Coordinates of C-alpha atoms in Angstrom, one line a residue:
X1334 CA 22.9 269.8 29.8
X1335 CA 21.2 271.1 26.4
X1336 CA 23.9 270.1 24.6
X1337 CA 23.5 266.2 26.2
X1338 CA 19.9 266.3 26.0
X1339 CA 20.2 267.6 21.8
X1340 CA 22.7 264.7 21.5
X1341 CA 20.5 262.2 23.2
X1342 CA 17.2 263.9 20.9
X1343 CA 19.6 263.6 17.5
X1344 CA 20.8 259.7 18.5
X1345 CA 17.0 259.1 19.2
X1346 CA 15.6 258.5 15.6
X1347 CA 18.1 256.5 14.5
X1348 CA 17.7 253.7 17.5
X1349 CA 13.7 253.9 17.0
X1350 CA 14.8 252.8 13.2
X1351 CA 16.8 250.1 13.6
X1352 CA 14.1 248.8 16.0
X1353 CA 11.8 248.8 13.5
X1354 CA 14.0 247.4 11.1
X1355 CA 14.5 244.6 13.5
X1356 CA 11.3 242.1 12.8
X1357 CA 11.9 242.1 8.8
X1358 CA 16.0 241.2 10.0
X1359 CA 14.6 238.3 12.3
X1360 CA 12.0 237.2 9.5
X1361 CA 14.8 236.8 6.7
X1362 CA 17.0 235.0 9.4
X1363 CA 14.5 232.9 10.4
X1364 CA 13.4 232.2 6.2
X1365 CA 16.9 231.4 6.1
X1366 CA 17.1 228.8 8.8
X1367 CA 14.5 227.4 7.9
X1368 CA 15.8 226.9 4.6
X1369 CA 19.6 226.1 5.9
X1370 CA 18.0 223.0 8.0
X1371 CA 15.7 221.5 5.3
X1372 CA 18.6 221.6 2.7
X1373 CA 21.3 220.3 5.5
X1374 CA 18.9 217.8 6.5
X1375 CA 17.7 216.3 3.4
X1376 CA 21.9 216.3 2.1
X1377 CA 22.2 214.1 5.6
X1378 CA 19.3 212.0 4.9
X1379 CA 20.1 211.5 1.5
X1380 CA 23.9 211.3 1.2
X1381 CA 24.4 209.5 4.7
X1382 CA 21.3 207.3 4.7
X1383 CA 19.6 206.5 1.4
X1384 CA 22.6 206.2 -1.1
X1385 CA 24.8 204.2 1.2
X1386 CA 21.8 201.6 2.5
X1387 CA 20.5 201.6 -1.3
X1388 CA 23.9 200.5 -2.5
X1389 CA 24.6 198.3 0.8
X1390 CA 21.9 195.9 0.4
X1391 CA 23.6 194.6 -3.5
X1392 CA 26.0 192.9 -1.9
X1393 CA 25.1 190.5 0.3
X1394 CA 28.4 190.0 2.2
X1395 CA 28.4 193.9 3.2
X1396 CA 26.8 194.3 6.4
X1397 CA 23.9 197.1 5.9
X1398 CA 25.3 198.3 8.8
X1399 CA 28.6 199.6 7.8
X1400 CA 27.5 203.0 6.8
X1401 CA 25.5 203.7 9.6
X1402 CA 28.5 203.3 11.9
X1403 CA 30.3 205.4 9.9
X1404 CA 27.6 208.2 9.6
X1405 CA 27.6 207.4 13.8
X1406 CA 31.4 208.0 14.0
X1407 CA 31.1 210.6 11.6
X1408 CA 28.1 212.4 13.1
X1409 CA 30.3 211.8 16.8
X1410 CA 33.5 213.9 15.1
X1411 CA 31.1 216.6 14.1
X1412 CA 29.9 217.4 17.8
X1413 CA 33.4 217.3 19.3
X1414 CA 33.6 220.6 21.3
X1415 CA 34.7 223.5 19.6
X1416 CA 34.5 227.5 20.0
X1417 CA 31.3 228.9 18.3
X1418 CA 33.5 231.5 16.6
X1419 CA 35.4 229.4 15.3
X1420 CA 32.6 226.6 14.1
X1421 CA 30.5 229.6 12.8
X1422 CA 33.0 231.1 10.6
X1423 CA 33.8 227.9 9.1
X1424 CA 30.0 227.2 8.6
X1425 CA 30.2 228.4 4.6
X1426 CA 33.7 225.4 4.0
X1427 CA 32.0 223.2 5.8
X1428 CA 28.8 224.1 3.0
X1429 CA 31.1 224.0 0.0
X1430 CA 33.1 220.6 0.9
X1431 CA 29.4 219.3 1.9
X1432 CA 28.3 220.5 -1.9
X1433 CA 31.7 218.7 -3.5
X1434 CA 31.0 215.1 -1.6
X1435 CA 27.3 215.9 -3.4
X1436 CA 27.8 216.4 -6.6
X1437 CA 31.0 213.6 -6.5
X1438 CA 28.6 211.2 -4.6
X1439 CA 26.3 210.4 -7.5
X1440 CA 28.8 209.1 -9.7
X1441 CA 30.9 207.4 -7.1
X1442 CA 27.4 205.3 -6.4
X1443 CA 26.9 204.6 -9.8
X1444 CA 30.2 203.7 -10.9
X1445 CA 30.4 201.4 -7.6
X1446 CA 27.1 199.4 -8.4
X1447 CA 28.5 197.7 -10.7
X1448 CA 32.5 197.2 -9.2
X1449 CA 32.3 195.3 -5.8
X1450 CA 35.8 196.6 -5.1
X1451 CA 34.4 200.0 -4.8
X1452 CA 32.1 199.3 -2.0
X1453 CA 33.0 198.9 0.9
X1454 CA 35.7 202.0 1.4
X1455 CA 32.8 204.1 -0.2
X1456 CA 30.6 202.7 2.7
X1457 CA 32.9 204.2 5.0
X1458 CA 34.1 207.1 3.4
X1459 CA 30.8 208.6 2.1
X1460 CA 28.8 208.2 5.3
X1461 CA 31.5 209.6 7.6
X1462 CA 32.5 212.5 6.0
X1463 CA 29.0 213.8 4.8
X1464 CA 27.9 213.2 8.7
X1465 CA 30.8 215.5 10.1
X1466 CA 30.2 218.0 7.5
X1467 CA 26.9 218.1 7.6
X1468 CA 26.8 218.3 11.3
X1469 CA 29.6 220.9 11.9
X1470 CA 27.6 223.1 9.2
X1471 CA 23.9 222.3 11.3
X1472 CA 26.3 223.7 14.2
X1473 CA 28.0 226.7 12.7
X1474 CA 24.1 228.0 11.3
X1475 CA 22.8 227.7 14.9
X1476 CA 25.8 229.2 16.6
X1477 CA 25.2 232.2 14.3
X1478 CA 21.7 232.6 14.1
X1479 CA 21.0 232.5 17.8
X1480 CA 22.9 235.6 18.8
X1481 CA 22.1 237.4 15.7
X1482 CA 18.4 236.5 16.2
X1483 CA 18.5 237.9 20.0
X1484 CA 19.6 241.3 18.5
X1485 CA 17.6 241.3 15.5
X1486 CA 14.0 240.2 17.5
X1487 CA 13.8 236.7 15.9
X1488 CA 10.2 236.0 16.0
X1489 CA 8.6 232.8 17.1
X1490 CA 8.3 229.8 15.5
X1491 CA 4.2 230.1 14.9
X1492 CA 1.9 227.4 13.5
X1493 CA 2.2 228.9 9.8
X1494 CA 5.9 228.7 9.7
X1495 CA 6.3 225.2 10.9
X1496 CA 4.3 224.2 8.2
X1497 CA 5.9 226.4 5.9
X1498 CA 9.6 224.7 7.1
X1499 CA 7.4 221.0 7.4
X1500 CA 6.4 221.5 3.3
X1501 CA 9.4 222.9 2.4
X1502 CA 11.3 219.8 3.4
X1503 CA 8.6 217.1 2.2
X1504 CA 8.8 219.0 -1.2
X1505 CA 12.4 218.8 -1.5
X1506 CA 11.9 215.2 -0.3
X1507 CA 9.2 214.1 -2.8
X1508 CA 11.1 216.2 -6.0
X1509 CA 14.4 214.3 -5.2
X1510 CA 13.0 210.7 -4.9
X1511 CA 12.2 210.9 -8.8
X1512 CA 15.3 212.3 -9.9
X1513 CA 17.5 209.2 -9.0
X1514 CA 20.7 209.4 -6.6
X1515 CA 22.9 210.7 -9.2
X1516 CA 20.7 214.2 -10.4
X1517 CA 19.1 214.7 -6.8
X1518 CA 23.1 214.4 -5.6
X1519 CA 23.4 216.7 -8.0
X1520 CA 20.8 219.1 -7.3
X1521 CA 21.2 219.6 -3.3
X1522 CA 25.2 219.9 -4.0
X1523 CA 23.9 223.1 -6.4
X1524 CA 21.4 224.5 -3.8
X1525 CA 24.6 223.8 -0.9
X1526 CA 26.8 225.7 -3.1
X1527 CA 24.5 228.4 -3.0
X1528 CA 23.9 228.2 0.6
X1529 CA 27.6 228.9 1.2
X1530 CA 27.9 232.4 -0.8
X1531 CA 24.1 233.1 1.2
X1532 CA 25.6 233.2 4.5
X1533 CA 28.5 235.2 3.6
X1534 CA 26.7 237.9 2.3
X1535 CA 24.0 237.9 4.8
X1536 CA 26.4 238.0 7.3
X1537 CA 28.6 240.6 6.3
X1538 CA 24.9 242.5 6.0
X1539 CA 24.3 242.2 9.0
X1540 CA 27.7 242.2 11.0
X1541 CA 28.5 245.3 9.1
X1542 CA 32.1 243.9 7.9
X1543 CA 33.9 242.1 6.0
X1544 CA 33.7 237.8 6.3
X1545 CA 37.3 236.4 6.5
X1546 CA 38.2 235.0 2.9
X1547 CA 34.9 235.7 2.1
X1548 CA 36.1 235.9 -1.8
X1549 CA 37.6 232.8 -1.7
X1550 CA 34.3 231.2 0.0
X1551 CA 32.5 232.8 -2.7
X1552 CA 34.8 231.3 -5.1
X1553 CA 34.8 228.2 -4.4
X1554 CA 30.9 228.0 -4.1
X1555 CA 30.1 228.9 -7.9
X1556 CA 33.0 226.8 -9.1
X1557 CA 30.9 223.5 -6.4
X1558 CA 28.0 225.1 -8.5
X1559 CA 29.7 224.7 -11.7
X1560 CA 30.4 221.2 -11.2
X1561 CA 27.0 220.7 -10.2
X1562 CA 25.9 222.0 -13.2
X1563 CA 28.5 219.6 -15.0
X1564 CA 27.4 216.7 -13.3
X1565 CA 23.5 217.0 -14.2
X1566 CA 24.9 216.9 -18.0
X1567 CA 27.2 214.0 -17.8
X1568 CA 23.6 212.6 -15.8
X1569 CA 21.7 213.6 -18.9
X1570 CA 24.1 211.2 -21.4
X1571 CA 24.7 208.2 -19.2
X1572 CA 21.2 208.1 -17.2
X1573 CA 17.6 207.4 -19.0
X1574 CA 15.6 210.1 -19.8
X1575 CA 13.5 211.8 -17.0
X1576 CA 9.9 210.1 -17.9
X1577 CA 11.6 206.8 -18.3
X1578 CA 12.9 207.2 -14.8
X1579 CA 9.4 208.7 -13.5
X1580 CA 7.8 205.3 -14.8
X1581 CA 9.5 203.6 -12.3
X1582 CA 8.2 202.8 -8.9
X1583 CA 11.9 203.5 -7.2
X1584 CA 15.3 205.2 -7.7
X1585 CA 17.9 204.4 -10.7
X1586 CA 20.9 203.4 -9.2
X1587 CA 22.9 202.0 -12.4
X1588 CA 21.9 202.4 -16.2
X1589 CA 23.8 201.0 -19.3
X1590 CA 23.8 201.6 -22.7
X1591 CA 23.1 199.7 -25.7
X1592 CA 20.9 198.4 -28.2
X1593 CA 19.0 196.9 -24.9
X1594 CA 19.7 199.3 -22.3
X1595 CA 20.0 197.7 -18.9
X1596 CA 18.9 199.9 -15.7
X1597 CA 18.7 198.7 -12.2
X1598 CA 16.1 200.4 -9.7
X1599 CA 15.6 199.8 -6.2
X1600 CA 12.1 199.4 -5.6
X1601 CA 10.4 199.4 -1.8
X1602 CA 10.9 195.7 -1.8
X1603 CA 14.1 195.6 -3.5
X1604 CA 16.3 195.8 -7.0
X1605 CA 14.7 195.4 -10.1
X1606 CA 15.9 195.5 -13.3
X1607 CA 14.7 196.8 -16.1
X1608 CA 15.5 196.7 -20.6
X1609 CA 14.3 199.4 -21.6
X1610 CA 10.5 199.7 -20.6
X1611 CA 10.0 196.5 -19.8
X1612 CA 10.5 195.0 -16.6
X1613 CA 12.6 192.1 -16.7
X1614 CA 13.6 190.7 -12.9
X1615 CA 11.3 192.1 -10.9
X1616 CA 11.9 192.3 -7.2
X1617 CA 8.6 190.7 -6.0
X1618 CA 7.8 187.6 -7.9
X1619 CA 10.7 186.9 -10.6
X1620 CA 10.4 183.0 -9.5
X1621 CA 7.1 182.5 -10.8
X1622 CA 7.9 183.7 -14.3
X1623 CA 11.2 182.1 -14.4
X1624 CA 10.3 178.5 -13.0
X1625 CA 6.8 178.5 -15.2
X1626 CA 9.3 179.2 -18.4
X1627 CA 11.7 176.4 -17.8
X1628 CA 10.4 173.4 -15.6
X1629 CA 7.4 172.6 -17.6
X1630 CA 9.9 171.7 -20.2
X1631 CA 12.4 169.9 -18.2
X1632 CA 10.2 167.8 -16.5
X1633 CA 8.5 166.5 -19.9
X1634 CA 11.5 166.3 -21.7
X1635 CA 12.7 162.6 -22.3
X1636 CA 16.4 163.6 -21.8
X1637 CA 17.4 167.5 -20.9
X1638 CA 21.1 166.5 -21.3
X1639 CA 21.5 169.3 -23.8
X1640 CA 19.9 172.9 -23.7
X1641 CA 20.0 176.0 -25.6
X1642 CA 18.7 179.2 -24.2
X1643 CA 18.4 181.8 -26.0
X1644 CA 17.8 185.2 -24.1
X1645 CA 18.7 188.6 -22.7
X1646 CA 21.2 187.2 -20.9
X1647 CA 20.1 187.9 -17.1
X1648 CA 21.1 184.4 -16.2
X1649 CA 17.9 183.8 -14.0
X1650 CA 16.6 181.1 -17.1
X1651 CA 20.1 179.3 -16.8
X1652 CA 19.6 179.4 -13.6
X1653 CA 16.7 177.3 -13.4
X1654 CA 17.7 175.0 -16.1
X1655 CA 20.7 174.3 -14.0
X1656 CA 18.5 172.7 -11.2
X1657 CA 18.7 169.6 -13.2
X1658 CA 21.8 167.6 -13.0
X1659 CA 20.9 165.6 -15.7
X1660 CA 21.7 169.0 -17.7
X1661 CA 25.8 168.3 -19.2
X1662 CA 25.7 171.4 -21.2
X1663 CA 23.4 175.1 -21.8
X1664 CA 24.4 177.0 -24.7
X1665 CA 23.4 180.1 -23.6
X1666 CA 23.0 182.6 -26.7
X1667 CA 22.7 185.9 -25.6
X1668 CA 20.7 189.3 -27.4
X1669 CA 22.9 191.5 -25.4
X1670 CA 26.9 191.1 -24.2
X1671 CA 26.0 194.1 -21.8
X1672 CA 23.1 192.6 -19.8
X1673 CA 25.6 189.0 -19.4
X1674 CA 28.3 191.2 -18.7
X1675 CA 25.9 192.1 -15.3
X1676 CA 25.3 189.3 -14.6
X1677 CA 28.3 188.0 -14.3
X1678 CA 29.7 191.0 -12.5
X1679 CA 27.2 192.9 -10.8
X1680 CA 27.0 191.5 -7.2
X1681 CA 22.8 191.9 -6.4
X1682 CA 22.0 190.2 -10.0
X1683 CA 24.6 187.5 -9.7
X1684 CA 23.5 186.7 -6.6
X1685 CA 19.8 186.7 -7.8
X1686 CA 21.1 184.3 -10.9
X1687 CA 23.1 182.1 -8.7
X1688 CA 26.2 183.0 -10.5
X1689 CA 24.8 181.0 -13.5
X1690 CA 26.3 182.5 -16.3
X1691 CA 29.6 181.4 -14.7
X1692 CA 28.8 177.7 -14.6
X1693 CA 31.4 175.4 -16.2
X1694 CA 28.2 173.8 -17.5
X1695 CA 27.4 177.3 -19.6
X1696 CA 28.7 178.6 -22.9
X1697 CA 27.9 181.6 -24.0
X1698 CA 27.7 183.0 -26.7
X1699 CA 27.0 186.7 -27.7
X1700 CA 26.2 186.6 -31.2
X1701 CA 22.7 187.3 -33.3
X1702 CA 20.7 183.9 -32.6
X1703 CA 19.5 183.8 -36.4
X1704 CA 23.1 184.3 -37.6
X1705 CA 23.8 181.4 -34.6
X1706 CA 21.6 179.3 -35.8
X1707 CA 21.7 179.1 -39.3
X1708 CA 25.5 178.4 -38.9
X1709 CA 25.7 175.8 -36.0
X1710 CA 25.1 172.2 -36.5
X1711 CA 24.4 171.2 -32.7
X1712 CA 21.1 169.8 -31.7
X1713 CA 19.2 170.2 -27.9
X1714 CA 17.0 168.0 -26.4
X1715 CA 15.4 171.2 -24.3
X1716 CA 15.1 175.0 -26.4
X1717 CA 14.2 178.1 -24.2
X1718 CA 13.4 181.1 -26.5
X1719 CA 12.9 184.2 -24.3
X1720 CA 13.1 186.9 -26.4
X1721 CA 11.4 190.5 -25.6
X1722 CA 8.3 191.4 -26.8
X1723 CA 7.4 192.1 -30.5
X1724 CA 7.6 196.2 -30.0
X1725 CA 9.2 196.3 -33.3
X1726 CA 10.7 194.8 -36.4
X1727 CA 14.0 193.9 -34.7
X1728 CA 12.1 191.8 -32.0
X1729 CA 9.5 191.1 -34.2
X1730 CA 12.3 188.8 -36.1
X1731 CA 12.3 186.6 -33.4
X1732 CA 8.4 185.6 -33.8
X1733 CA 8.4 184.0 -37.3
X1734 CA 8.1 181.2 -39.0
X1735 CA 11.4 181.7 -40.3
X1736 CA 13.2 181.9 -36.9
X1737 CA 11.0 178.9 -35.6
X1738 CA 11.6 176.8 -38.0
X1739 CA 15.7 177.4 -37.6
X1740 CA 15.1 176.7 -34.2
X1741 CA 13.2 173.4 -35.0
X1742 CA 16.5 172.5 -37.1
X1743 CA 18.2 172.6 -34.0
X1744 CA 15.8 170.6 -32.1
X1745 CA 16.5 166.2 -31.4
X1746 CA 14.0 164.5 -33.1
X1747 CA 12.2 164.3 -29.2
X1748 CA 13.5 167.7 -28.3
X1749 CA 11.0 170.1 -26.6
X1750 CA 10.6 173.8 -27.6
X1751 CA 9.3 176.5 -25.0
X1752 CA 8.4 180.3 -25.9
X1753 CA 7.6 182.9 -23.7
X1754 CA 4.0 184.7 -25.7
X1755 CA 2.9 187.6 -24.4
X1756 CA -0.2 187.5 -22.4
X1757 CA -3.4 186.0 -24.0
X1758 CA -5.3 188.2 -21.1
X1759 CA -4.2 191.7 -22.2
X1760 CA -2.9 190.8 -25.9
X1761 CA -4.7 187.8 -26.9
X1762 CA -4.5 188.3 -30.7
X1763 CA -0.6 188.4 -30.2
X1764 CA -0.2 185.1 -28.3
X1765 CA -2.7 183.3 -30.7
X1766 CA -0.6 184.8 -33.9
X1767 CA 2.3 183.5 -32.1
X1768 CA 0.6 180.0 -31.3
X1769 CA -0.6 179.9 -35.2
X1770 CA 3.2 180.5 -36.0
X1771 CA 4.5 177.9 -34.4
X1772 CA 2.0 175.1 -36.1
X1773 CA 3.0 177.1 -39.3
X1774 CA 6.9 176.0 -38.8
X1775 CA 5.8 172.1 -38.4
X1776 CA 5.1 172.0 -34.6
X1777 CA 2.6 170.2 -32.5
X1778 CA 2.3 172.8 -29.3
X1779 CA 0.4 173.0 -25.7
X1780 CA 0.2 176.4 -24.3
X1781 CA -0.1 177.5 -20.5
X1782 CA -0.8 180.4 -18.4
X1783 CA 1.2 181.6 -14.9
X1784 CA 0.2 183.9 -12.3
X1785 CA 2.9 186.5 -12.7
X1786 CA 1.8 190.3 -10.2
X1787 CA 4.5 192.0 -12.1
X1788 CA 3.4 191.1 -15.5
X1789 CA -0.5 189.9 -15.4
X1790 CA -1.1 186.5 -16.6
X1791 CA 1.7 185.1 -18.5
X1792 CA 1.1 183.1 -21.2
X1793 CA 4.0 180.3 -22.7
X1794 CA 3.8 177.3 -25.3
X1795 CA 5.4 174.3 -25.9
X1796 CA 5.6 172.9 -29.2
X1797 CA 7.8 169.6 -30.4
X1798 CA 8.3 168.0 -33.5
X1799 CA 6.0 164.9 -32.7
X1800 CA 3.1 164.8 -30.4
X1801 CA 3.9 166.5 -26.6
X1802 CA 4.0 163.9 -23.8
X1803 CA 0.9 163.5 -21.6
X1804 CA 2.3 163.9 -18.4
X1805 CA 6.2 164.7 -16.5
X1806 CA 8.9 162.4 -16.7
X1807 CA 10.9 163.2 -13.6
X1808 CA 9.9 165.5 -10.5
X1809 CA 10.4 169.3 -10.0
X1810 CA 14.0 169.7 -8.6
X1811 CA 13.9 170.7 -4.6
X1812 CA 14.3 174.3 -3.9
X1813 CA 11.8 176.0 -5.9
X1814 CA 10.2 179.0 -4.0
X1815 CA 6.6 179.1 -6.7
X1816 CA 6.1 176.0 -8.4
X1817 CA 5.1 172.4 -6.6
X1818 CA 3.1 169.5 -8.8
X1819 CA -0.3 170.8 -8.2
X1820 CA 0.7 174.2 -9.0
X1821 CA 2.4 173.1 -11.9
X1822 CA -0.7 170.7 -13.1
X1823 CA -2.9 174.2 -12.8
X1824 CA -0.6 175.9 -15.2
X1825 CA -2.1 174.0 -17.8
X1826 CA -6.3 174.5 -16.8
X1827 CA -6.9 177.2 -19.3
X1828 CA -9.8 179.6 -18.0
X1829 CA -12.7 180.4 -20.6
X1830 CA -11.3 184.1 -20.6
X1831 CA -7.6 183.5 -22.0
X1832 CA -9.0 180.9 -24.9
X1833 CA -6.9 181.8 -28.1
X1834 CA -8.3 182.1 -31.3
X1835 CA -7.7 178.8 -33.4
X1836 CA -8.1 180.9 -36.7
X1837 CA -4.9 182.8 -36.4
X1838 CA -2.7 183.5 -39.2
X1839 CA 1.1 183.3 -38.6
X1840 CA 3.6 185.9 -38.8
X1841 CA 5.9 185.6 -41.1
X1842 CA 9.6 187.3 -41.9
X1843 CA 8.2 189.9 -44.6
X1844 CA 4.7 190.5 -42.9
X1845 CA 5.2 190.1 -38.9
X1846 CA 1.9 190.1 -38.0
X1847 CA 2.7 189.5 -34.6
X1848 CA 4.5 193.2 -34.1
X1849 CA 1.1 194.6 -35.9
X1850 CA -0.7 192.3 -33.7
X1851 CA 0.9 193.4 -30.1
X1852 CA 1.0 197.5 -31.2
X1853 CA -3.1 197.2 -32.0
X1854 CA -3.1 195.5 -28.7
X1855 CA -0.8 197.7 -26.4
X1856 CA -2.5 200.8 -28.1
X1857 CA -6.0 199.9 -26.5
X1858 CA -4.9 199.1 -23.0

C-alpha cells in the first residue's frame, strides 16, 4: 500500500506537467491550422480557379467551364473514402506534389497564352490534379489535428482568432494579386514546400516518434523549395519588373521581350495589352480610339483603294481599315515583328483584331518605316501613322518634318494622311508642335478630338497635299460598336479648352521639339 501510494505521489508531477503543457500544444496546433487552411485554400483558389478561368476566357472556343469540371471531378477523387491513417500520413506528399504543380503552374500558363495547343489539356490537367491534392492534403491536416487537439486541449476558436485566420488569408490574398500568376505560383509552391517539412516535425514532436520516410519528405520539400526559388529568377528575366507590374490594374499573364516589350494583363473587365507603359488595347473602350483613327479618313478619302499603315502591329488599325471593301491592298509596316507575331498567334488578340494581320488583303512588312519609305516607290490613297508617343529620340523620329515629308512622298496627289497626336487636353504644346510640323512638311491639315476613358481626350489630324474635303464621301461601314454620323460630325466641334496654339514651331530631325515638348508636359501632370 505505501509503496502504491509513493508510486502514484512520484507519477503525480509529471501528469500535472503535461497538463499544463497542454494549452501552449493546442495553441501552436491551432496557429498551425490556421495557417495549413489559408495556404491550402488560397493554392485552391488560385491554382484551380483564377489561373485556369484567366487563361480560359482567351480563347473563345474553350468553354470557361472546362476547368471547373475538372476542379469538380478533381475535388470528387479527393473525398473518395479512405482510412484517416492512411490520408494523414500522406498529408506532407500530398503538400510537396501540391508545391511542384505550383511552382510548374506559372510557366505552363505563360507559355500556354500564347500556344492554343497548350490549352485545353492544361484546362484539364491543372484543375484536376491541384483539386485532389489540395483536398486530400485539407483532409489529411484535419484527420490529424482533431485527435491530436482532443489530447492536447485545443482551445476554441474565439473572436480574436478568426480574425487573425480571416486577415491572414486576405493578406496572402491581396500580396498575391500584384505578383502576377507566375511569382504568386511561385511563392505559395515555396510556403507549401515548407508546410510539408512543418508537419513532419511537429508531428514527430508531438507523437514522440519517428514519421515514416520522414527524410525523404523532408527531402523532397527543400528540393519543391529550391525550384521555387528557381522559378521566381527565371520570373525575374522573362516578366517586367515588379512596379511595372504594380502599375497595372490586373494580373500579367504573358510578357515579351524586345525593343517594344508586349505584356498582356487581365483586367476586371478583360485582357488588355500593354508596350511598355503605355496602354495600347485597352479592354474597355479600344473601339473608340481605333474607329476615330481610321474612318474619318476613309470616309473622306476620294478612293481608299490603297493604304499604308504604319504601326505597332496589334492589327486592330488593319482591322478597321478592312471594313471597306473598296480597300484592294494595306501595307501594313510594322515597329515591332513581336507584337505582329501576337497578333497573328495569340488567340484573345487575334480574335480582338479579327484575324487582320492574316488578310490576303495585308502585307506586312517588319522593317524601320524611315528605311521603308525612303526606298519604296508605291503610293496610297489613305496613310495611317500610329506610332507611340514621343518619350524619346527613337519615337521622337517619327514626329518630324523629315519623316512627314517621306510620308507625303508616298501620298497620291489626293491621298489623305492621318496621325495619332497626343492629347491637346493633357499635352497641348505637344499636339500643336506636332500640328505646326505637319504644315512645315507642305500639308494642309484638320485636327479632331475623341472621347477615349482609357486615354483622356484623344487628339488626331489629318493633313493632305491639297485642301481636305468639306464633308464624307461614302458612309461609315455597318458594324461599328462607337462611331455613327453624328458622333463622327462631333469629333470635329473643337471645345474652347483643347484650342492649339497656331504659333507652334515644328520639330525637326536634329532638334525634336516634340520629345522636349511631351517630357515638359508629362513631367507636370
Amino acid at each position: 500500500m505505501a509503496a502504491a501510494s509513493t508510486s502514484a505521489a512520484s507519477n503525480e508531477p509529471s501528469v500535472r506537467s503535461r497538463s499544463a503543457g497542454a494549452p501552449s500544444l493546442g495553441r501552436a496546433y491551432f496557429w498551425y491550422g490556421a495557417v495549413a487552411a489559408a495556404l491550402l485554400a488560397v493554392a485552391f483558389e488560385r491554382f484551380v480557379f483564377s489561373g485556369p478561368l484567366a487563361h480560359a476566357g482567351s480563347v473563345p472556343a474553350l468553354p470557361r467551364a472546362l476547368p471547373l469540371a475538372a476542379a469538380a471531378a478533381g475535388t470528387a477523387a479527393g473525398m473518395w473514402p479512405r482510412s484517416r491513417k492512411r490520408v494523414a500520413q500522406a498529408t506532407p506528399w500530398r503538400l510537396c506534389a501540391l508545391a511542384l504543380v505550383g511552382a510548374a503552374s506559372g510557366p505552363l500558363w505563360f507559355v500556354a497564352f500564347a500556344t492554343p495547343a497548350l490549352f485545353t489539356p492544361l484546362l484539364v490537367v491543372v484543375p484536376a490534379a491541384s483539386a485532389w491534392l489540395s483536398v486530400n492534403a485539407a483532409r489529411g491536416v484535419v484527420h490529424t489535428l482533431l485527435p491530436l487537439g482532443r489530447l492536447a486541449g485545443l482551445p476554441r476558436l474565439g473572436p480574436l482568432r478568426v480574425a487573425a485566420f480571416c486577415g491572414v488569408w486576405f493578406s496572402l490574398h491581396a500580396a498575391l494579386e500584384l505578383l502576377g500568376l507566375w511569382r504568386e505560383s511561385a511563392l505559395l509552391a515555396s510556403a507549401l514546400s515548407v508546410l510539408a517539412a512543418w508537419f513532419v516535425t511537429l508531428h514527430e514532436e508531438l507523437e514522440r516518434r519517428a514519421y515514416p520516410r520522414a527524410r525523404s519528405i523532408q527531402g523532397l520539400a527543400a528540393l519543391c523549395f529550391a525550384l521555387s526559388a528557381a522559378s521566381v529568377l527565371v520570373a525575374a528575366r522573362t516578366l517586367p519588373a515588379a512596379d511595372d507590374v504594380a502599375a497595372r490594374a490586373g494580373t500579367v499573364l504573358y510578357a515579351s521581350s524586345g525593343p517594344h516589350p508586349a505584356v498582356v494583363a487581365r483586367s476586371p473587365i478583360g485582357y488588355e495589352l500593354w508596350l511598355g507603359r503605355a496602354l495600347r488595347v485597352p479592354a474597355l473602350d479600344a473601339p473608340r480610339y481605333f474607329e476615330s483613327l481610321i474612318h474619318p479618313a476613309m470616309t473622306l478619302a476620294a478612293r481608299p483603294a490603297r493604304v499604308l499603315v504604319v504601326s505597332l502591329g496589334d492589327g486592330m488599325a488593319e482591322r478597321e481599315v478592312l471594313r471597306y471593301p473598296e480597300v484592294e491592298s494595306v501595307t501594313a509596316v510594322v515597329f515591332s515583328s513581336e507584337v505582329a507575331e501576337l497578333s497573328r498567334t495569340l488567340p484573345w488578340l487575334r480574335e480582338r483584331s479579327e484575324s487582320s494581320l492574316l488578310s490576303e488583303r495585308v502585307r506586312l512588312v517588319v522593317e524601320e518605316p524611315s528605311a521603308w519609305l525612303e526606298q519604296t516607290q508605291a503610293r496610297f490613297n489613305v496613310v495611317v501613322l500610329d506610332a507611340p508617343d514621343p518619350e524619346g529620340y527613337l519615337e521622337g523620329k517619327y514626329y518630324t518634318r523629315h519623316f512627314y515629308r517621306l510620308m507625303r512622298d508616298r501620298l497620291a496627289s489626293n491621298g489623305i494622311l492621318v496621325v495619332q497626336a497626343t492629347s491637346a487636353f493633357t499635352t497641348p504644346k505637344t499636339a500643336s508642335t506636332l500640328e505646326a510640323t505637319l504644315k512645315a512638311a507642305g500639308f494642309h491639315t484638320r485636327r479632331y478630338h475623341a472621347p477615349v476613358q482609357s486615354y483622356g481626350i484623344w487628339t488626331f489630324i489629318l493633313a493632305s497635299r491639297a485642301a481636305l474635303p468639306p464633308r464624307e464621301r461614302r458612309p461609315l461601314p455597318a458594324g461599328l460598336e462607337f462611331l455613327n454620323r453624328a458622333g463622327m460630325a462631333a469629333l470635329f466641334v473643337e471645345p474652347r479648352d483643347l484650342v492649339l496654339d497656331r504659333e507652334a514651331a515644328p520639330s525637326l530631325l536634329f532638334y525634336q521639339r516634340a520629345v522636349h515638348r511631351f517630357e515638359e508636359e508629362r513631367e507636370g501632370l
